mmCIF file of C-alpha atoms and ligand atoms in Angstrom:
data_model
loop_
_atom_site.group_PDB
_atom_site.id
_atom_site.type_symbol
_atom_site.label_atom_id
_atom_site.label_comp_id
_atom_site.label_asym_id
_atom_site.label_seq_id
_atom_site.Cartn_x
_atom_site.Cartn_y
_atom_site.Cartn_z
ATOM 1 C CA MET D 1 190.702 45.330 -93.148
ATOM 2 C CA ILE D 2 191.240 48.716 -91.572
ATOM 3 C CA MET D 3 194.640 50.136 -92.366
ATOM 4 C CA ARG D 4 195.922 52.426 -89.708
ATOM 5 C CA ASP D 5 198.753 54.779 -89.981
ATOM 6 C CA ILE D 6 200.863 53.982 -86.958
ATOM 7 C CA GLN D 7 202.856 56.966 -85.826
ATOM 8 C CA LEU D 8 205.972 55.911 -83.988
ATOM 9 C CA PRO D 9 207.420 58.544 -81.718
ATOM 10 C CA LYS D 10 210.477 60.094 -83.307
ATOM 11 C CA VAL D 11 213.677 59.961 -81.371
ATOM 12 C CA VAL D 12 215.734 63.076 -81.046
ATOM 13 C CA TYR D 13 219.150 61.640 -81.628
ATOM 14 C CA MET D 14 220.936 64.848 -81.127
ATOM 15 C CA ILE D 15 220.621 68.554 -80.675
ATOM 16 C CA LEU D 16 223.790 70.047 -82.088
ATOM 17 C CA THR D 17 224.753 73.674 -81.786
ATOM 18 C CA VAL D 18 227.335 75.058 -84.161
ATOM 19 C CA GLY D 19 228.375 78.064 -82.134
ATOM 20 C CA ASN D 20 231.036 80.666 -81.663
ATOM 21 C CA THR D 21 230.856 84.231 -80.396
ATOM 22 C CA LYS D 22 233.197 85.131 -83.232
ATOM 23 C CA GLY D 23 231.762 85.812 -86.679
ATOM 24 C CA GLY D 24 233.166 84.515 -89.945
ATOM 25 C CA VAL D 25 234.494 81.239 -88.549
ATOM 26 C CA GLY D 26 232.129 79.043 -90.565
ATOM 27 C CA LYS D 27 229.151 78.449 -88.263
ATOM 28 C CA THR D 28 226.614 78.945 -91.025
ATOM 29 C CA THR D 29 228.702 77.022 -93.547
ATOM 30 C CA LEU D 30 229.046 73.994 -91.285
ATOM 31 C CA ALA D 31 225.483 74.111 -89.903
ATOM 32 C CA VAL D 32 224.096 74.055 -93.455
ATOM 33 C CA GLN D 33 226.457 71.258 -94.557
ATOM 34 C CA ILE D 34 225.797 69.083 -91.508
ATOM 35 C CA ALA D 35 222.023 69.545 -91.632
ATOM 36 C CA ILE D 36 221.767 68.645 -95.319
ATOM 37 C CA ALA D 37 224.128 65.690 -94.893
ATOM 38 C CA ARG D 38 221.907 64.308 -92.121
ATOM 39 C CA ALA D 39 218.753 64.880 -94.180
ATOM 40 C CA MET D 40 220.371 63.087 -97.137
ATOM 41 C CA ALA D 41 221.056 60.193 -94.755
ATOM 42 C CA GLY D 42 217.312 59.969 -94.158
ATOM 43 C CA ARG D 43 216.962 61.868 -90.888
ATOM 44 C CA ASP D 44 214.233 64.307 -90.073
ATOM 45 C CA VAL D 45 216.279 67.438 -89.586
ATOM 46 C CA TRP D 46 215.344 70.799 -88.196
ATOM 47 C CA LEU D 47 217.810 73.571 -88.813
ATOM 48 C CA ILE D 48 217.551 76.641 -86.619
ATOM 49 C CA ASP D 49 219.057 79.976 -87.512
ATOM 50 C CA GLY D 50 219.845 81.857 -84.330
ATOM 51 C CA ASP D 51 222.440 84.084 -85.950
ATOM 52 C CA ARG D 52 221.440 86.779 -88.378
ATOM 53 C CA GLN D 53 219.681 84.932 -91.166
ATOM 54 C CA GLY D 54 222.639 83.399 -93.007
ATOM 55 C CA THR D 55 221.288 79.904 -92.601
ATOM 56 C CA ALA D 56 217.706 80.877 -93.315
ATOM 57 C CA ALA D 57 218.780 82.595 -96.549
ATOM 58 C CA ALA D 58 220.736 79.540 -97.704
ATOM 59 C CA ILE D 59 217.802 77.235 -97.045
ATOM 60 C CA ALA D 60 215.436 79.633 -98.794
ATOM 61 C CA ALA D 61 217.704 79.395 -101.860
ATOM 62 C CA ARG D 62 217.458 75.604 -101.652
ATOM 63 C CA ALA D 63 213.670 75.724 -101.428
ATOM 64 C CA GLU D 64 213.454 78.115 -104.348
ATOM 65 C CA VAL D 65 214.996 75.585 -106.730
ATOM 66 C CA GLY D 66 212.939 72.759 -105.192
ATOM 67 C CA ARG D 67 215.951 70.682 -104.179
ATOM 68 C CA GLN D 68 215.083 67.482 -102.254
ATOM 69 C CA PRO D 69 215.251 66.667 -99.457
ATOM 70 C CA GLY D 70 213.755 69.943 -98.332
ATOM 71 C CA ILE D 71 215.154 71.242 -95.065
ATOM 72 C CA ALA D 72 212.880 72.643 -92.384
ATOM 73 C CA CYS D 73 214.385 75.869 -91.146
ATOM 74 C CA ALA D 74 213.240 78.379 -88.543
ATOM 75 C CA GLN D 75 214.780 81.608 -87.421
ATOM 76 C CA TYR D 76 214.722 82.864 -83.844
ATOM 77 C CA ALA D 77 216.368 86.090 -82.897
ATOM 78 C CA ASP D 78 216.398 85.638 -79.147
ATOM 79 C CA GLY D 79 216.914 83.018 -76.503
ATOM 80 C CA PRO D 80 213.395 82.789 -75.048
ATOM 81 C CA ALA D 81 211.849 82.222 -78.505
ATOM 82 C CA LEU D 82 214.462 79.647 -79.442
ATOM 83 C CA ARG D 83 214.183 77.798 -76.161
ATOM 84 C CA GLY D 84 210.388 77.787 -76.184
ATOM 85 C CA GLN D 85 210.151 76.494 -79.726
ATOM 86 C CA VAL D 86 212.792 73.806 -79.309
ATOM 87 C CA GLN D 87 211.201 72.551 -76.096
ATOM 88 C CA GLN D 88 207.822 72.452 -77.786
ATOM 89 C CA GLN D 89 208.925 70.842 -81.066
ATOM 90 C CA ARG D 90 211.945 68.689 -80.244
ATOM 91 C CA ASP D 91 210.027 65.391 -80.391
ATOM 92 C CA LYS D 92 209.123 65.956 -84.034
ATOM 93 C CA TRP D 93 212.721 65.693 -85.194
ATOM 94 C CA GLN D 94 215.592 63.283 -85.163
ATOM 95 C CA ASP D 95 218.343 65.834 -85.485
ATOM 96 C CA ILE D 96 218.212 69.495 -84.596
ATOM 97 C CA VAL D 97 221.059 71.714 -85.768
ATOM 98 C CA ILE D 98 221.309 75.221 -84.333
ATOM 99 C CA ASP D 99 223.491 77.944 -85.867
ATOM 100 C CA ALA D 100 224.230 80.395 -83.051
ATOM 101 C CA GLY D 101 226.674 83.189 -82.492
ATOM 102 C CA GLY D 102 227.186 86.612 -81.001
ATOM 103 C CA ARG D 103 229.001 87.526 -77.820
ATOM 104 C CA ASP D 104 225.907 88.647 -75.940
ATOM 105 C CA SER D 105 223.492 86.446 -77.778
ATOM 106 C CA THR D 106 220.702 85.033 -75.643
ATOM 107 C CA ALA D 107 220.066 82.594 -78.510
ATOM 108 C CA LEU D 108 223.569 81.139 -78.066
ATOM 109 C CA ARG D 109 223.098 80.846 -74.294
ATOM 110 C CA ALA D 110 219.726 79.131 -74.762
ATOM 111 C CA ALA D 111 221.234 76.788 -77.351
ATOM 112 C CA LEU D 112 223.967 75.759 -74.910
ATOM 113 C CA ILE D 113 221.355 74.820 -72.327
ATOM 114 C CA LEU D 114 219.365 72.704 -74.808
ATOM 115 C CA SER D 115 222.105 70.976 -76.791
ATOM 116 C CA ASP D 116 223.733 67.592 -76.469
ATOM 117 C CA VAL D 117 226.755 68.657 -78.443
ATOM 118 C CA LEU D 118 228.462 71.974 -79.120
ATOM 119 C CA LEU D 119 230.677 72.242 -82.170
ATOM 120 C CA VAL D 120 232.896 75.312 -82.245
ATOM 121 C CA PRO D 121 234.507 76.043 -85.592
ATOM 122 C CA PHE D 122 237.705 78.051 -85.595
ATOM 123 C CA ALA D 123 240.193 79.056 -88.270
ATOM 124 C CA PRO D 124 243.897 78.324 -87.796
ATOM 125 C CA ARG D 125 244.684 81.961 -86.973
ATOM 126 C CA SER D 126 245.809 83.013 -83.535
ATOM 127 C CA TYR D 127 242.975 85.496 -82.949
ATOM 128 C CA ASP D 128 240.474 82.745 -83.685
ATOM 129 C CA VAL D 129 242.105 80.427 -81.218
ATOM 130 C CA TRP D 130 242.083 83.156 -78.531
ATOM 131 C CA ALA D 131 238.391 83.677 -79.151
ATOM 132 C CA LEU D 132 237.859 80.145 -77.862
ATOM 133 C CA ASP D 133 238.388 81.529 -74.344
ATOM 134 C CA ASP D 134 235.170 83.467 -74.815
ATOM 135 C CA MET D 135 233.339 80.293 -75.727
ATOM 136 C CA ALA D 136 234.991 78.429 -72.866
ATOM 137 C CA ALA D 137 233.485 80.979 -70.439
ATOM 138 C CA LEU D 138 230.028 80.432 -71.933
ATOM 139 C CA VAL D 139 230.480 76.666 -71.676
ATOM 140 C CA ASP D 140 231.370 77.045 -67.980
ATOM 141 C CA GLU D 141 228.261 79.135 -67.498
ATOM 142 C CA ALA D 142 226.087 76.506 -69.215
ATOM 143 C CA ASN D 143 227.704 73.717 -67.192
ATOM 144 C CA SER D 144 226.829 75.512 -63.972
ATOM 145 C CA VAL D 145 223.138 74.868 -64.656
ATOM 146 C CA ARG D 146 223.218 71.571 -66.581
ATOM 147 C CA ASP D 147 225.180 68.356 -67.116
ATOM 148 C CA GLY D 148 226.406 66.504 -70.125
ATOM 149 C CA LEU D 149 227.160 69.142 -72.748
ATOM 150 C CA ARG D 150 229.834 67.674 -74.985
ATOM 151 C CA CYS D 151 232.049 70.310 -76.557
ATOM 152 C CA PHE D 152 234.219 69.960 -79.612
ATOM 153 C CA ALA D 153 236.368 72.441 -81.466
ATOM 154 C CA VAL D 154 236.882 71.821 -85.156
ATOM 155 C CA MET D 155 239.247 73.574 -87.510
ATOM 156 C CA ASN D 156 237.479 75.197 -90.441
ATOM 157 C CA GLN D 157 239.132 76.992 -93.329
ATOM 158 C CA ALA D 158 242.195 74.944 -92.494
ATOM 159 C CA ASP D 159 245.116 75.379 -94.861
ATOM 160 C CA PRO D 160 244.779 72.849 -97.660
ATOM 161 C CA GLY D 161 248.406 71.690 -97.260
ATOM 162 C CA GLU D 162 248.650 68.337 -95.480
ATOM 163 C CA HIS D 163 251.479 69.484 -93.219
ATOM 164 C CA SER D 164 250.604 73.140 -92.724
ATOM 165 C CA ALA D 165 252.464 74.614 -89.754
ATOM 166 C CA ASP D 166 249.490 76.924 -89.050
ATOM 167 C CA ASN D 167 247.103 73.977 -88.785
ATOM 168 C CA ILE D 168 249.436 72.075 -86.486
ATOM 169 C CA GLU D 169 250.057 75.084 -84.226
ATOM 170 C CA ALA D 170 246.379 75.916 -83.977
ATOM 171 C CA ALA D 171 245.442 72.330 -83.130
ATOM 172 C CA ALA D 172 248.082 72.336 -80.394
ATOM 173 C CA ALA D 173 246.763 75.632 -78.979
ATOM 174 C CA VAL D 174 243.202 74.301 -78.880
ATOM 175 C CA ALA D 175 244.370 71.214 -77.028
ATOM 176 C CA GLU D 176 245.257 73.589 -74.163
ATOM 177 C CA VAL D 177 241.660 74.734 -73.696
ATOM 178 C CA PRO D 178 240.182 72.175 -71.310
ATOM 179 C CA GLN D 179 236.545 72.902 -72.149
ATOM 180 C CA PHE D 180 236.925 71.531 -75.678
ATOM 181 C CA ALA D 181 237.966 68.274 -77.215
ATOM 182 C CA TYR D 182 239.753 68.839 -80.494
ATOM 183 C CA LEU D 183 237.842 67.003 -83.188
ATOM 184 C CA SER D 184 240.360 65.695 -85.629
ATOM 185 C CA ALA D 185 238.210 66.097 -88.747
ATOM 186 C CA PRO D 186 239.332 69.442 -90.175
ATOM 187 C CA ILE D 187 237.438 71.183 -92.937
ATOM 188 C CA ARG D 188 239.862 72.865 -95.272
ATOM 189 C CA ARG D 189 239.553 76.094 -97.186
ATOM 190 C CA ARG D 190 237.797 75.068 -100.384
ATOM 191 C CA LYS D 191 235.569 76.942 -102.784
ATOM 192 C CA ALA D 192 233.144 74.025 -102.742
ATOM 193 C CA PHE D 193 232.196 74.805 -99.137
ATOM 194 C CA SER D 194 231.425 78.470 -99.721
ATOM 195 C CA ASN D 195 229.692 77.870 -103.067
ATOM 196 C CA ALA D 196 227.565 75.036 -101.759
ATOM 197 C CA SER D 197 226.537 76.630 -98.471
ATOM 198 C CA GLY D 198 225.638 79.923 -100.123
ATOM 199 C CA ALA D 199 223.280 78.087 -102.476
ATOM 200 C CA GLY D 200 221.810 75.915 -99.721
ATOM 201 C CA LEU D 201 223.390 72.772 -101.149
ATOM 202 C CA ALA D 202 225.540 70.048 -99.660
ATOM 203 C CA VAL D 203 229.004 69.839 -101.179
ATOM 204 C CA ALA D 204 227.929 66.435 -102.508
ATOM 205 C CA GLU D 205 225.108 68.102 -104.446
ATOM 206 C CA LEU D 206 227.269 70.547 -106.401
ATOM 207 C CA ALA D 207 227.325 70.022 -110.153
ATOM 208 C CA SER D 208 231.113 70.020 -110.145
ATOM 209 C CA ARG D 209 231.824 67.741 -107.237
ATOM 210 C CA ASP D 210 234.928 68.278 -105.122
ATOM 211 C CA PRO D 211 235.717 64.805 -103.759
ATOM 212 C CA LYS D 212 238.083 66.139 -101.103
ATOM 213 C CA ALA D 213 235.419 68.472 -99.743
ATOM 214 C CA CYS D 214 232.919 65.588 -99.697
ATOM 215 C CA THR D 215 235.334 63.326 -97.833
ATOM 216 C CA GLU D 216 236.121 65.991 -95.233
ATOM 217 C CA LEU D 217 232.480 66.698 -94.589
ATOM 218 C CA GLU D 218 231.666 62.992 -94.281
ATOM 219 C CA ALA D 219 234.476 62.567 -91.782
ATOM 220 C CA LEU D 220 233.188 65.469 -89.703
ATOM 221 C CA VAL D 221 229.581 64.283 -89.715
ATOM 222 C CA SER D 222 230.420 60.697 -88.897
ATOM 223 C CA SER D 223 232.817 61.584 -86.104
ATOM 224 C CA LEU D 224 230.314 63.975 -84.551
ATOM 225 C CA PHE D 225 227.362 61.628 -84.659
ATOM 226 C CA ASN D 226 229.232 58.422 -83.894
ATOM 227 C CA ILE D 227 230.914 59.961 -80.907
ATOM 228 C CA HIS D 228 227.537 60.946 -79.603
ATOM 229 C CA MET D 229 225.837 57.629 -80.233
ATOM 230 C CA ASN D 230 228.618 55.653 -78.568
ATOM 231 C CA VAL D 231 228.486 57.375 -75.194
HETATM 232 N N1 ADP J 1 235.823 75.692 -95.360
HETATM 233 C C1 ADP J 1 235.625 76.816 -96.039
HETATM 234 N N2 ADP J 1 236.205 77.026 -97.250
HETATM 235 C C2 ADP J 1 236.023 78.160 -97.936
HETATM 236 N N3 ADP J 1 235.259 79.186 -97.517
HETATM 237 C C3 ADP J 1 234.650 79.068 -96.319
HETATM 238 C C4 ADP J 1 234.790 77.886 -95.517
HETATM 239 N N4 ADP J 1 234.057 78.070 -94.387
HETATM 240 C C5 ADP J 1 233.490 79.282 -94.473
HETATM 241 N N5 ADP J 1 233.847 79.910 -95.615
HETATM 242 C C6 ADP J 1 233.457 81.269 -96.047
HETATM 243 O O1 ADP J 1 233.831 82.165 -94.995
HETATM 244 C C7 ADP J 1 232.834 83.160 -94.791
HETATM 245 C C8 ADP J 1 232.312 83.093 -93.367
HETATM 246 O O2 ADP J 1 231.670 81.850 -93.152
HETATM 247 P P1 ADP J 1 230.281 81.744 -92.377
HETATM 248 O O3 ADP J 1 229.878 80.321 -92.396
HETATM 249 O O4 ADP J 1 229.299 82.732 -92.896
HETATM 250 O O5 ADP J 1 230.753 82.172 -90.894
HETATM 251 P P2 ADP J 1 229.865 82.534 -89.610
HETATM 252 O O6 ADP J 1 228.503 81.956 -89.801
HETATM 253 O O7 ADP J 1 230.616 81.928 -88.474
HETATM 254 O O8 ADP J 1 229.862 84.028 -89.513
HETATM 255 C C9 ADP J 1 231.749 82.887 -95.819
HETATM 256 O O9 ADP J 1 231.985 83.708 -96.930
HETATM 257 C C10 ADP J 1 231.949 81.416 -96.186
HETATM 258 O O10 ADP J 1 231.530 81.141 -97.511
HETATM 259 MG MG1 MG J 2 226.630 82.878 -89.810
#
């Protein structure tokens, strides 16, 4: 009997951009966490660093210690390269996660054209919330040439207190920006997130596990991907 290796076409379930023109809001942290979480769930994940190597460095650290699953990671500095490569390779992957930033970044603009979902992390500080207007303008620009980009804002580095006034105020301010739906799955300020992402690990892979960090990340990943699958 001849055994044949049947190659089923892979479905791209989602191209997700974690983007913000503002730096330091947690794009790299969340892109790394989401990509590894999806890979641990058995997906073929491609992580793209379109923002100054933070993601690529984290994934290189993961590869160096041989941690499985390995994460495929590419780095593209400009929009044309990113767009060309994603268009060419998208069918090989189930989930593509793009880390993109920079006010005048062509990579961010290209990512907004290609993505199904945009996730914009922001910290519960007023200047971070104002910076969403910048992103809202880029979303309008993307929507002028395409349909169907779903945009979510998520609080990152939220105050750990359950009833923090800063968190509540920031969530209310974001609700005023019509381009974004507020995703009610905040990631709080926890050492586990910075330690894990820096080492290219999921929070669930850290030797000293922080259950709260794991639960928050799971809630974010499942709300992002379930929302997408259900539409
Ligand atoms: N939820 C979090 N808890 C603790 N530290 C965080 C969290 N998110 C991000 N950080 C830290 O904040 C800094 C900026 O995050 P980073 O992901 O590099 O932002 P960006 O990619 O948007 O510039 C990093 O030092 C990172 O470790
Ligand atoms: Mg970054």
